[in-house]
PDB file of C-alpha atoms in Angstrom:
ATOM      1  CA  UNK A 663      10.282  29.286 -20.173  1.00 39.00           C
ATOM      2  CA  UNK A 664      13.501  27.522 -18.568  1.00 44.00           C
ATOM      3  CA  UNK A 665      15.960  25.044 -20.726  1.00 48.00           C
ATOM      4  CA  UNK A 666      14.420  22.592 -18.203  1.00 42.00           C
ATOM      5  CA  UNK A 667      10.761  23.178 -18.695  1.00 40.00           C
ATOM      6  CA  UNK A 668      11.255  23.017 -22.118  1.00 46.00           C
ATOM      7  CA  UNK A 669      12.841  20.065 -22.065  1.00 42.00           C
ATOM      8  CA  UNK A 670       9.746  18.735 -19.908  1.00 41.00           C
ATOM      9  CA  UNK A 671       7.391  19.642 -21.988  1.00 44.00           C
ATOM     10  CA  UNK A 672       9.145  18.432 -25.391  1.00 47.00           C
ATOM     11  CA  UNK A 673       9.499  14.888 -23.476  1.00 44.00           C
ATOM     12  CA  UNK A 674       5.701  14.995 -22.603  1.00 42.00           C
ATOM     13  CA  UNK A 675       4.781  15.895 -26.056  1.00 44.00           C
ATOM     14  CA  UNK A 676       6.532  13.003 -27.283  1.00 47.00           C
ATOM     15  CA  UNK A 677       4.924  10.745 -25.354  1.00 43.00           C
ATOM     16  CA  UNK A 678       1.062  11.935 -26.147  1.00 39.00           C
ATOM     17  CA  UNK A 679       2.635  11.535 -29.734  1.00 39.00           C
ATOM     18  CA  UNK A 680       3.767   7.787 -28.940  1.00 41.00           C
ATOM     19  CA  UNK A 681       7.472   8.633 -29.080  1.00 49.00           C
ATOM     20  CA  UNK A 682       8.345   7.918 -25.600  1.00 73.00           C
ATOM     21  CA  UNK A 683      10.879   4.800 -25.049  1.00 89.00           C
ATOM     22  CA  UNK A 684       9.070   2.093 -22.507  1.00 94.00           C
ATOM     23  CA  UNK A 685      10.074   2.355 -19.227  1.00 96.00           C
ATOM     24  CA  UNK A 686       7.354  -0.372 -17.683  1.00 97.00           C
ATOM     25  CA  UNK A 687       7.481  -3.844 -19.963  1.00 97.00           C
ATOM     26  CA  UNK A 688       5.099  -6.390 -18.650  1.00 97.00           C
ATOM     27  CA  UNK A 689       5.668  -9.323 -20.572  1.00 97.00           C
ATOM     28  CA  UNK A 690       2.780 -12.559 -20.013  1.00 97.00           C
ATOM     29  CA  UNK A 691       2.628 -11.913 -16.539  1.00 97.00           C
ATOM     30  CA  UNK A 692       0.886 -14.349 -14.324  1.00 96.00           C
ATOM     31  CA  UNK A 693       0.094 -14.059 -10.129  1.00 95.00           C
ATOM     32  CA  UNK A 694      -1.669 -16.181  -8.167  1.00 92.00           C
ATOM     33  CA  UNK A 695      -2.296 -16.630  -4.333  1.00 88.00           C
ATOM     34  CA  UNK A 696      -2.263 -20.282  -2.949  1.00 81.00           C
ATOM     35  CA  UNK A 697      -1.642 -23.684  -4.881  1.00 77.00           C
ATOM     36  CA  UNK A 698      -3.521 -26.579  -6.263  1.00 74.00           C
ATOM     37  CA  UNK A 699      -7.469 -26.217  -6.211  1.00 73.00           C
ATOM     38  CA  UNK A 700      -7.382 -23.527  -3.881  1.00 76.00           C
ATOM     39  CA  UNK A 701      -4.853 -21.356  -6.080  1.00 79.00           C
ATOM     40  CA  UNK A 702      -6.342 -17.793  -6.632  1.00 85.00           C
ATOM     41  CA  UNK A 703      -5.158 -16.414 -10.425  1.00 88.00           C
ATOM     42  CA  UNK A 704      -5.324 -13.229  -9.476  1.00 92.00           C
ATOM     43  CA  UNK A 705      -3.501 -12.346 -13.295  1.00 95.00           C
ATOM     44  CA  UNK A 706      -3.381 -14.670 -16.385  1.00 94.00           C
ATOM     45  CA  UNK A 707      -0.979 -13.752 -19.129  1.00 95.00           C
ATOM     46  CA  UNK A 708      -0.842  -9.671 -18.703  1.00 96.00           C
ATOM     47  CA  UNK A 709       1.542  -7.818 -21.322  1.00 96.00           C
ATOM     48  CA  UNK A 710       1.621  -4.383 -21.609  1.00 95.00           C
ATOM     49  CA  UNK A 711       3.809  -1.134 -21.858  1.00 95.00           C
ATOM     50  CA  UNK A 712       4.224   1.969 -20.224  1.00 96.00           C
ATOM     51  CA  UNK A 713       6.019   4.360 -22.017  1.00 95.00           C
ATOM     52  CA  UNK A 714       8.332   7.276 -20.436  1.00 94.00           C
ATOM     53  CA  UNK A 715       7.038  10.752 -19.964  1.00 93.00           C
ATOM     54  CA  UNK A 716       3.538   9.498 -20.289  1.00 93.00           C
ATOM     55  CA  UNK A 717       0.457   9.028 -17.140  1.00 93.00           C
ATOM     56  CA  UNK A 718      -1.211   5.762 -18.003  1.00 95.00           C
ATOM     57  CA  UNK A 719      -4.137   4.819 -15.853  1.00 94.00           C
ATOM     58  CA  UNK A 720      -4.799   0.952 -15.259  1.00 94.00           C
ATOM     59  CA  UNK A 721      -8.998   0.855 -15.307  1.00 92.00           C
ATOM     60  CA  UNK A 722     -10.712  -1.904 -13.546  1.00 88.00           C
ATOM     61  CA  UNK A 723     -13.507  -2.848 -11.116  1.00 85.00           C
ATOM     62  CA  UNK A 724     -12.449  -4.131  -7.370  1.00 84.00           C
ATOM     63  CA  UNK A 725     -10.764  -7.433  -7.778  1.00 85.00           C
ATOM     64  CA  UNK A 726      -9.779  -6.913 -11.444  1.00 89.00           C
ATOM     65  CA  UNK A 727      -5.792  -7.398 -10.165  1.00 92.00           C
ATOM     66  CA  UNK A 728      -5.419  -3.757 -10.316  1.00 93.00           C
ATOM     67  CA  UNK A 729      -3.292  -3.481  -6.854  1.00 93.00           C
ATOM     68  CA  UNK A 730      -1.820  -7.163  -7.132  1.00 95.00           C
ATOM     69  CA  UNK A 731      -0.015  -5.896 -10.900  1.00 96.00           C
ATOM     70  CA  UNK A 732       1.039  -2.565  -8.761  1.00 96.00           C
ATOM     71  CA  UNK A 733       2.554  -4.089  -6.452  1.00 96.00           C
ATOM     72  CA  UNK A 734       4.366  -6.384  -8.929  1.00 97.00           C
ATOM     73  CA  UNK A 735       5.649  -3.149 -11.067  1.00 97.00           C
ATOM     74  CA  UNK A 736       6.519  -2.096  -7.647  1.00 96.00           C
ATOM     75  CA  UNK A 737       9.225  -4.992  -6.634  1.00 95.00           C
ATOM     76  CA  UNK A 738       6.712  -5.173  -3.531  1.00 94.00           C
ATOM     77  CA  UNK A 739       6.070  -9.117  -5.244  1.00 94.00           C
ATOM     78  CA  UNK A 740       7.047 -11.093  -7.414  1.00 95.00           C
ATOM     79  CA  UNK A 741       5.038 -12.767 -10.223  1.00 95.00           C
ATOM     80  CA  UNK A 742       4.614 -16.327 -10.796  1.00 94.00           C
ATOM     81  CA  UNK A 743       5.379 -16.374 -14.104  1.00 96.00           C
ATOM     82  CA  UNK A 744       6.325 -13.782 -16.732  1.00 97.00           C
ATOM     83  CA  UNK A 745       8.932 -11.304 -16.882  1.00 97.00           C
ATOM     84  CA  UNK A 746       8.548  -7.154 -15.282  1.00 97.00           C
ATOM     85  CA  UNK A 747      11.379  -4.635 -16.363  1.00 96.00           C
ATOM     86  CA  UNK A 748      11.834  -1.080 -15.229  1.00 96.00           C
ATOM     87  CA  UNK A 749      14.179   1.340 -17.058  1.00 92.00           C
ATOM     88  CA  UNK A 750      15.630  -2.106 -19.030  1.00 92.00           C
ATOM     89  CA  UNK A 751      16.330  -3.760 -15.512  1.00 94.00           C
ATOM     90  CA  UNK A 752      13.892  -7.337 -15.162  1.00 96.00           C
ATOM     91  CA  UNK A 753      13.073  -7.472 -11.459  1.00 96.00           C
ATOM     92  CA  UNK A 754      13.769 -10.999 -11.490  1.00 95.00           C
ATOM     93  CA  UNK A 755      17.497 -10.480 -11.548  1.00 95.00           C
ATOM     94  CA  UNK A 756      17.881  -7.974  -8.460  1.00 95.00           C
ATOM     95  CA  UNK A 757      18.284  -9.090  -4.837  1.00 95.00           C
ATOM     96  CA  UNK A 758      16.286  -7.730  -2.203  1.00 94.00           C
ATOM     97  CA  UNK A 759      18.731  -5.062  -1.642  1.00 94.00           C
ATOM     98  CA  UNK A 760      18.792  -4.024  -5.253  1.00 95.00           C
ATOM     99  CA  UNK A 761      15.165  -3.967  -4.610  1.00 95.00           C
ATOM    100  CA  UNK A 762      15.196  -1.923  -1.852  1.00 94.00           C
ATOM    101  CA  UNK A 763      17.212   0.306  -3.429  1.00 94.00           C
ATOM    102  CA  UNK A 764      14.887   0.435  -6.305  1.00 94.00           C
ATOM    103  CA  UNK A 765      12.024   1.409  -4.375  1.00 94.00           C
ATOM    104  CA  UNK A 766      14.137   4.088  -2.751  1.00 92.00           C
ATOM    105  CA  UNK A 767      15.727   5.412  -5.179  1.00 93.00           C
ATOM    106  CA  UNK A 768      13.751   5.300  -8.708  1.00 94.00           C
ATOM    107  CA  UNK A 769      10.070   4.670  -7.668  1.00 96.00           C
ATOM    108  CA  UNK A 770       7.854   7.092  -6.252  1.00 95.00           C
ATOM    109  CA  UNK A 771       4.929   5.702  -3.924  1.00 95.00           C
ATOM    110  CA  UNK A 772       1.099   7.028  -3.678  1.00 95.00           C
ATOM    111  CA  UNK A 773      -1.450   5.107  -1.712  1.00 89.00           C
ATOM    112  CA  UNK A 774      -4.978   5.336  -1.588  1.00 87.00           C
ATOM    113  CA  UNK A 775      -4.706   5.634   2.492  1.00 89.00           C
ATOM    114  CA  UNK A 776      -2.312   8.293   2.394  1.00 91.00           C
ATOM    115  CA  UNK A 777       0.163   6.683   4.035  1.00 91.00           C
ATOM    116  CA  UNK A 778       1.429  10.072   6.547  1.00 96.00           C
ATOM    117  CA  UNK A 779       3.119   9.994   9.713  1.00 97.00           C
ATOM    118  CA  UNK A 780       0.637  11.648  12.218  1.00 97.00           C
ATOM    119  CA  UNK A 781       3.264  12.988  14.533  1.00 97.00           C
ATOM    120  CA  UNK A 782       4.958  14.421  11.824  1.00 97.00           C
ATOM    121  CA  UNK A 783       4.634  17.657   9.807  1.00 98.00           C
ATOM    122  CA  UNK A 784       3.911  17.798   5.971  1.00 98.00           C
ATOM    123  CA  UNK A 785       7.362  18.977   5.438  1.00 98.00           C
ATOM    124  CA  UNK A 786       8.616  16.257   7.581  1.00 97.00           C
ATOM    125  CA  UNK A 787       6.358  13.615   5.927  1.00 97.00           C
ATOM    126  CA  UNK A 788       7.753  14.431   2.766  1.00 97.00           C
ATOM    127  CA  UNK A 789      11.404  14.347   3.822  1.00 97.00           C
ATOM    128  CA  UNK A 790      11.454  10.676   5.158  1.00 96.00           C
ATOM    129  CA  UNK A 791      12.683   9.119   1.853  1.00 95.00           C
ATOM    130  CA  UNK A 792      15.493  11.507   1.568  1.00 96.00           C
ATOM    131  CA  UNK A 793      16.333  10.648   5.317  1.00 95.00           C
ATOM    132  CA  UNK A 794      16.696   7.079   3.968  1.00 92.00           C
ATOM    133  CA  UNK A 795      19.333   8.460   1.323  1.00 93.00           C
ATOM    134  CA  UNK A 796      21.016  10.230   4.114  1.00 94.00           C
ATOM    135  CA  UNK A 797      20.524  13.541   2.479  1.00 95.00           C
ATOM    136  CA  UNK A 798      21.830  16.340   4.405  1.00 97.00           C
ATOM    137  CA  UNK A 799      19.566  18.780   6.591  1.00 95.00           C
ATOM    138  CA  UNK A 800      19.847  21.312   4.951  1.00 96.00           C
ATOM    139  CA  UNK A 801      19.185  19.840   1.579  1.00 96.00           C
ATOM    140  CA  UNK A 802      16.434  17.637   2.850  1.00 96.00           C
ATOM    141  CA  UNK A 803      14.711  20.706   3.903  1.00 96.00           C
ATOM    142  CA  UNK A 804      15.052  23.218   1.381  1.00 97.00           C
ATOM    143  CA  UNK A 805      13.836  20.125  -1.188  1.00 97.00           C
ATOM    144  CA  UNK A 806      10.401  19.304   1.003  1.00 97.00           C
ATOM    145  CA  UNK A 807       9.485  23.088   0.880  1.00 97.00           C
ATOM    146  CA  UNK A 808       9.775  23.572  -3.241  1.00 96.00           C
ATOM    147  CA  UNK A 809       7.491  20.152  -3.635  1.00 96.00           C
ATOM    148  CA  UNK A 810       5.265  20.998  -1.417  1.00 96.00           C
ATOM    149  CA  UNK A 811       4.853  24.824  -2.774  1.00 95.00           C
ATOM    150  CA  UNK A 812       4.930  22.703  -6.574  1.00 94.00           C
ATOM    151  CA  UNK A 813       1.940  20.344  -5.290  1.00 95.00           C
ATOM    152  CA  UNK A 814       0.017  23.572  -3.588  1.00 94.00           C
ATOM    153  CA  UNK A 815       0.775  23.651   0.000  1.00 96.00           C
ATOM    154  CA  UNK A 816       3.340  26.224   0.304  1.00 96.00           C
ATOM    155  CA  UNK A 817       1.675  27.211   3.787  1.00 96.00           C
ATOM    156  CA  UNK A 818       1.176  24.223   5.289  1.00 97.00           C
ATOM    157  CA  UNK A 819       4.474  23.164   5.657  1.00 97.00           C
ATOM    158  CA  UNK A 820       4.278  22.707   9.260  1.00 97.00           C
ATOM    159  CA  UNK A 821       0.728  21.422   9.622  1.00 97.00           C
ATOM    160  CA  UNK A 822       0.591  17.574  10.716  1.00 97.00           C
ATOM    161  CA  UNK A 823      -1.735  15.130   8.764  1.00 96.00           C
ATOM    162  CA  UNK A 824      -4.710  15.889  10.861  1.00 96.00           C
ATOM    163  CA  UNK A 825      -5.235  19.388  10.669  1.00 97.00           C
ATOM    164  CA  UNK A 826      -5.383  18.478   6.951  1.00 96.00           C
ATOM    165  CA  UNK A 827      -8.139  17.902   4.777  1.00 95.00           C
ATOM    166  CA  UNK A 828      -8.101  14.918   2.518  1.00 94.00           C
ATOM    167  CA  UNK A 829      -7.371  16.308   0.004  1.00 94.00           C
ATOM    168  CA  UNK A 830      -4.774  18.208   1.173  1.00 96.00           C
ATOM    169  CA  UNK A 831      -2.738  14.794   2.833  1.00 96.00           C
ATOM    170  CA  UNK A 832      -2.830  12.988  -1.019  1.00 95.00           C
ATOM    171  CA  UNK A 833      -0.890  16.149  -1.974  1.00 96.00           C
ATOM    172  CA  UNK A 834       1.725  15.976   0.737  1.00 97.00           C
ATOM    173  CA  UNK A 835       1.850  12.312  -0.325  1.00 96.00           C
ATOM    174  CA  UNK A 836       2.162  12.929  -4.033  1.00 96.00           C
ATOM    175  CA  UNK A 837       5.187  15.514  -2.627  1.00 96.00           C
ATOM    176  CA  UNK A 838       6.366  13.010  -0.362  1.00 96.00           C
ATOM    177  CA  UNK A 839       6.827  10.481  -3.721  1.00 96.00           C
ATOM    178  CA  UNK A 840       8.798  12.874  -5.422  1.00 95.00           C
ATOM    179  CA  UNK A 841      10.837  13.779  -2.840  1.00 95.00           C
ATOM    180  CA  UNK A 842      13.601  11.485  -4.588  1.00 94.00           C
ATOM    181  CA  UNK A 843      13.498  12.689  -8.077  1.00 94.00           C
ATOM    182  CA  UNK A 844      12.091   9.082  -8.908  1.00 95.00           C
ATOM    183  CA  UNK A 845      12.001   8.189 -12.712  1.00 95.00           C
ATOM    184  CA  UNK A 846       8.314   6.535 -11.821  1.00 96.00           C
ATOM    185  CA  UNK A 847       5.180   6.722  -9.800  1.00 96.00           C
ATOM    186  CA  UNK A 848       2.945   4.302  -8.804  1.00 96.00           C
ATOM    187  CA  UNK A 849       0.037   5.113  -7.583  1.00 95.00           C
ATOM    188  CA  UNK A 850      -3.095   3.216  -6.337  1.00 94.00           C
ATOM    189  CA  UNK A 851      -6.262   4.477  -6.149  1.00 91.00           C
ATOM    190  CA  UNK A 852      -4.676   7.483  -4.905  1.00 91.00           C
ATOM    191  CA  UNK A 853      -8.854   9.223  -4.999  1.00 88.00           C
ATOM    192  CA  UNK A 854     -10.675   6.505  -3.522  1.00 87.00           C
ATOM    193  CA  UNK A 855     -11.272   8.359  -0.148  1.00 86.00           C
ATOM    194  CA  UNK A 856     -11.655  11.519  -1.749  1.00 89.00           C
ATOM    195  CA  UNK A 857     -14.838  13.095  -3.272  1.00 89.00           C
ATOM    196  CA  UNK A 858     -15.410  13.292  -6.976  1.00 86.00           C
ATOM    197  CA  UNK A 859     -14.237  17.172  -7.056  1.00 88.00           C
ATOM    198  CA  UNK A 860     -11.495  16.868  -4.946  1.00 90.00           C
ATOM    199  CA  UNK A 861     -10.156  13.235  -6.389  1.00 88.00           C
ATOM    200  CA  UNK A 862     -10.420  15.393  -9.955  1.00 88.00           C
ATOM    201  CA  UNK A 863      -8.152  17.597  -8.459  1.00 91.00           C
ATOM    202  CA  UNK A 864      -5.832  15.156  -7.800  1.00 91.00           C
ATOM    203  CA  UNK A 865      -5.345  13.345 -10.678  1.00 89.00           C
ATOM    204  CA  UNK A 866      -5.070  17.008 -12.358  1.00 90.00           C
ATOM    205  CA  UNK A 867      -2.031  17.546 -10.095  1.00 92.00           C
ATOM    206  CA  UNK A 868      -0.623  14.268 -11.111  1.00 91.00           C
ATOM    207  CA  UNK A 869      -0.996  15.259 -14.887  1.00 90.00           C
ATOM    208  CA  UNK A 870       0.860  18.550 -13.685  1.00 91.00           C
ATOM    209  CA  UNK A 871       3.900  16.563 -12.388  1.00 90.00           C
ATOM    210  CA  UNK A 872       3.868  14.442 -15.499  1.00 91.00           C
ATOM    211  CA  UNK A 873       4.705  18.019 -16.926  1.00 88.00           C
ATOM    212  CA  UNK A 874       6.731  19.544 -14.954  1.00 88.00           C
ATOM    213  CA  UNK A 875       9.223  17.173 -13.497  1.00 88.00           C
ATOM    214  CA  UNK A 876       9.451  14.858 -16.194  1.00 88.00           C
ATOM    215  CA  UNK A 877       8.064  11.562 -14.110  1.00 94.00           C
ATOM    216  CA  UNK A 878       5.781   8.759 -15.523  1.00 96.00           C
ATOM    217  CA  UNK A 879       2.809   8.025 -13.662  1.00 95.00           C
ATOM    218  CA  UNK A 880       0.981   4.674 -13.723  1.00 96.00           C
ATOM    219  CA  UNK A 881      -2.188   5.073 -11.910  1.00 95.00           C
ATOM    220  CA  UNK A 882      -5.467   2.241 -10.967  1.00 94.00           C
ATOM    221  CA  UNK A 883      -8.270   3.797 -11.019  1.00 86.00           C
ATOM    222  CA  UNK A 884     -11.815   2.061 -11.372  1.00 78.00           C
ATOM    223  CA  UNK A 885     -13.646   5.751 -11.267  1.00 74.00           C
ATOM    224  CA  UNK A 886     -14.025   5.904 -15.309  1.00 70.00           C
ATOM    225  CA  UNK A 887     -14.585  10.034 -14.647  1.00 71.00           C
ATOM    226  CA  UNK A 888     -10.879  10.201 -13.785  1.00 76.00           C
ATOM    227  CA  UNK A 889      -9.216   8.275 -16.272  1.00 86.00           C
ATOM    228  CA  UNK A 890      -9.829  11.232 -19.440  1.00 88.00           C
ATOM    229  CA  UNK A 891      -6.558  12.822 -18.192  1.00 88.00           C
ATOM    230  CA  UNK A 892      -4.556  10.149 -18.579  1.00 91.00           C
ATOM    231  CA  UNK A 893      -2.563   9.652 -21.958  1.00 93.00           C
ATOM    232  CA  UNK A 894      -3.295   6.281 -21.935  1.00 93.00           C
ATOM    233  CA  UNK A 895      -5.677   3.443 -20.627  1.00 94.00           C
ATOM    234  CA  UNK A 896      -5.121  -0.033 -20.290  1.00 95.00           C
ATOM    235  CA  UNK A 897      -8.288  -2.439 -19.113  1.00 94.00           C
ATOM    236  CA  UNK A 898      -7.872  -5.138 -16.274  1.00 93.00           C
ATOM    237  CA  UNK A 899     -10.761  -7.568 -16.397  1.00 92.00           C
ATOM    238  CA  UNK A 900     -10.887 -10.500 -14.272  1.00 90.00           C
ATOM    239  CA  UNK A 901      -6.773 -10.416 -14.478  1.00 92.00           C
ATOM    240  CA  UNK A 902      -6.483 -10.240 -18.164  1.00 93.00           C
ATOM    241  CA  UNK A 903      -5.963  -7.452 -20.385  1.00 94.00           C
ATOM    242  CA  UNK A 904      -9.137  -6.507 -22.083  1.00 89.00           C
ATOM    243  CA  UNK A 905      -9.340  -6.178 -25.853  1.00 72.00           C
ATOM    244  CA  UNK A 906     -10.653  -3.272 -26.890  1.00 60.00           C
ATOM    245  CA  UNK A 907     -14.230  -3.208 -28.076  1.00 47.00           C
ATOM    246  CA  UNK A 908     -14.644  -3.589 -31.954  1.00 48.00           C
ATOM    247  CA  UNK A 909     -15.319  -0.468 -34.374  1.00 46.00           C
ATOM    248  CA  UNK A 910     -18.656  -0.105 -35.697  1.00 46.00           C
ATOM    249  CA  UNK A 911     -19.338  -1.092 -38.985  1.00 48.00           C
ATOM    250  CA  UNK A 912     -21.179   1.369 -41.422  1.00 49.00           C
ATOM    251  CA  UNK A 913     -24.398  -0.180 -43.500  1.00 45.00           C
TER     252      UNK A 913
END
C-alpha cells in the first residue's frame, strides 16, 4: 500500500470512528419559495453536520427538501434564514464569483439525470471542468483517463453518452465530479433512473471514492436499500430534521 492510500484509508477510518473535523455545518437553516400566504417552507430550522472523510446520505420521501438543502450546500441558492459553511467558509459572505469559483474548484457535482454532453466522449465529458480551470491538454487528458479507469470504464474512453448504458453514464459522471480533486460531492439521487442492482452499484462506487481519493460525499437518497453504505444518515421529513425514533424499553 502507497503513503497516499494509507493516508486515505487512516482519514476514512477516522471518520466511521467520529473523528473527522466538519466540513458541511448547517446551522437553523430555513428556505422557502414565494411570500405571504402563498410562501412554500420548503425547510424549517435544519442543523446538521457533515463531517470530512465520511459519505452521509440525506433520507427522505419526494418533497421532503432533499434537493432544495442540496442545492443550498451547493451555493446553487441561498437560504432564507440560517447560516451554511463549507471547509469554515459561510456562503453568505462570498460573491457570486467566489461562488463560482467554489463550485469549480472544491465541489464535485452528481445528478440524478446524468448531466453528459451527447456530442461528447466520456473522456471528454469528464474533462469539461478542468477546461474551465484552463488545465493544459495534456494534463486534462492524461487526468480523464486514470478517473475513468478508477470509476471502471477504462475502455470506454471514447464512447459518447449514448452508446452507454445507464449505468455506465452515472460513472462517467461520478468521474466527471472528480475531475477537479474537489474536497466534496454532492450528489442527488444520483440512482433514481437506475435499477435496484445497478443503483447498488453505484452508491458502492461512491463508497470506493470515499476511500480512495479522500472526498466526502453527501448523497439524497429516498431508496432506504441504498442508504446501509453510508457512514451516516440524517432524516428530512416535511423540511425538518427528524428525531430519531426512541429506544425500546425492557419490562
Amino acid at each position: 500500500m502507497t503513503d497516499q492510500q494509507e493516508t486515505a484509508t487512516a482519514a476514512t477510518t477516522a471518520a466511521r470512528q467520529g473523528g473527522g473535523t466538519p466540513i458541511v455545518v448547517v446551522d437553523d437553516v430555513h428556505h422557502s419559495f414565494g411570500g405571504g400566504a402563498q410562501a412554500v417552507h420548503a425547510l424549517r430550522g435544519v442543523s446538521f453536520e457533515v463531517r470530512r472523510g465520511e459519505l452521509t446520505a440525506l433520507k427522505g420521501r419526494s418533497g421532503s427538501g432533499k434537493t432544495t438543502l442540496l442545492n443550498l450546500v451547493g451555493g446553487l441558492d441561498a437560504p432564507t434564514g440560517g447560516r451554511i459553511s463549507v471547509d469554515g467558509t459561510d456562503l453568505a459572505t462570498l460573491g457570486e464569483p467566489d461562488l463560482l469559483a467554489l463550485r469549480r474548484d472544491r465541489i464535485g457535482f452528481v445528478f440524478q439525470s446524468f448531466g453528459l454532453i451527447p456530442v461528447l466522449t466520456a473522456a471528454e465529458n469528464v474533462g469539461v471542468p478542468m477546461r474551465l480551470r484552463r488545465v493544459p491538454a495534456r494534463e486534462r487528458e492524461e487526468r480523464a483517463r486514470t478517473l475513468l479507469a478508477l470509476v471502471g470504464l477504462a475502455d470506454h474512453a471514447e464512447q459518447r453518452p449514448g452508446e452507454l448504458s445507464g449505468g455506465q453514464q452515472q460513472r462517467v459522471a461520478v468521474a466527471r465530479a472528480l475531475a477537479n480533486d474537489p474536497d466534496l460531492i454532492i450528489a442527488d439521487e444520483p440512482t433514481g433512473q437506475l435499477d435496484s442492482e445497478t443503483g447498488r452499484s453505484i452508491m458502492e462506487l461512491l463508497r470506493a471514492v470515499v476511500r480512495s481519493e479522500s472526498v466526502t460525499v453527501l448523497v439524497a437518497t429516498h431508496d432506504a436499500h441504498l442508504i446501509e453504505l453510508a457512514d451516516r444518515v440524517v432524516e428530512l421529513r416535511d423540511g425538518r430534521i427528524a428525531e430519531p425514533a426512541p429506544a425500546a424499553t425492557q419490562a
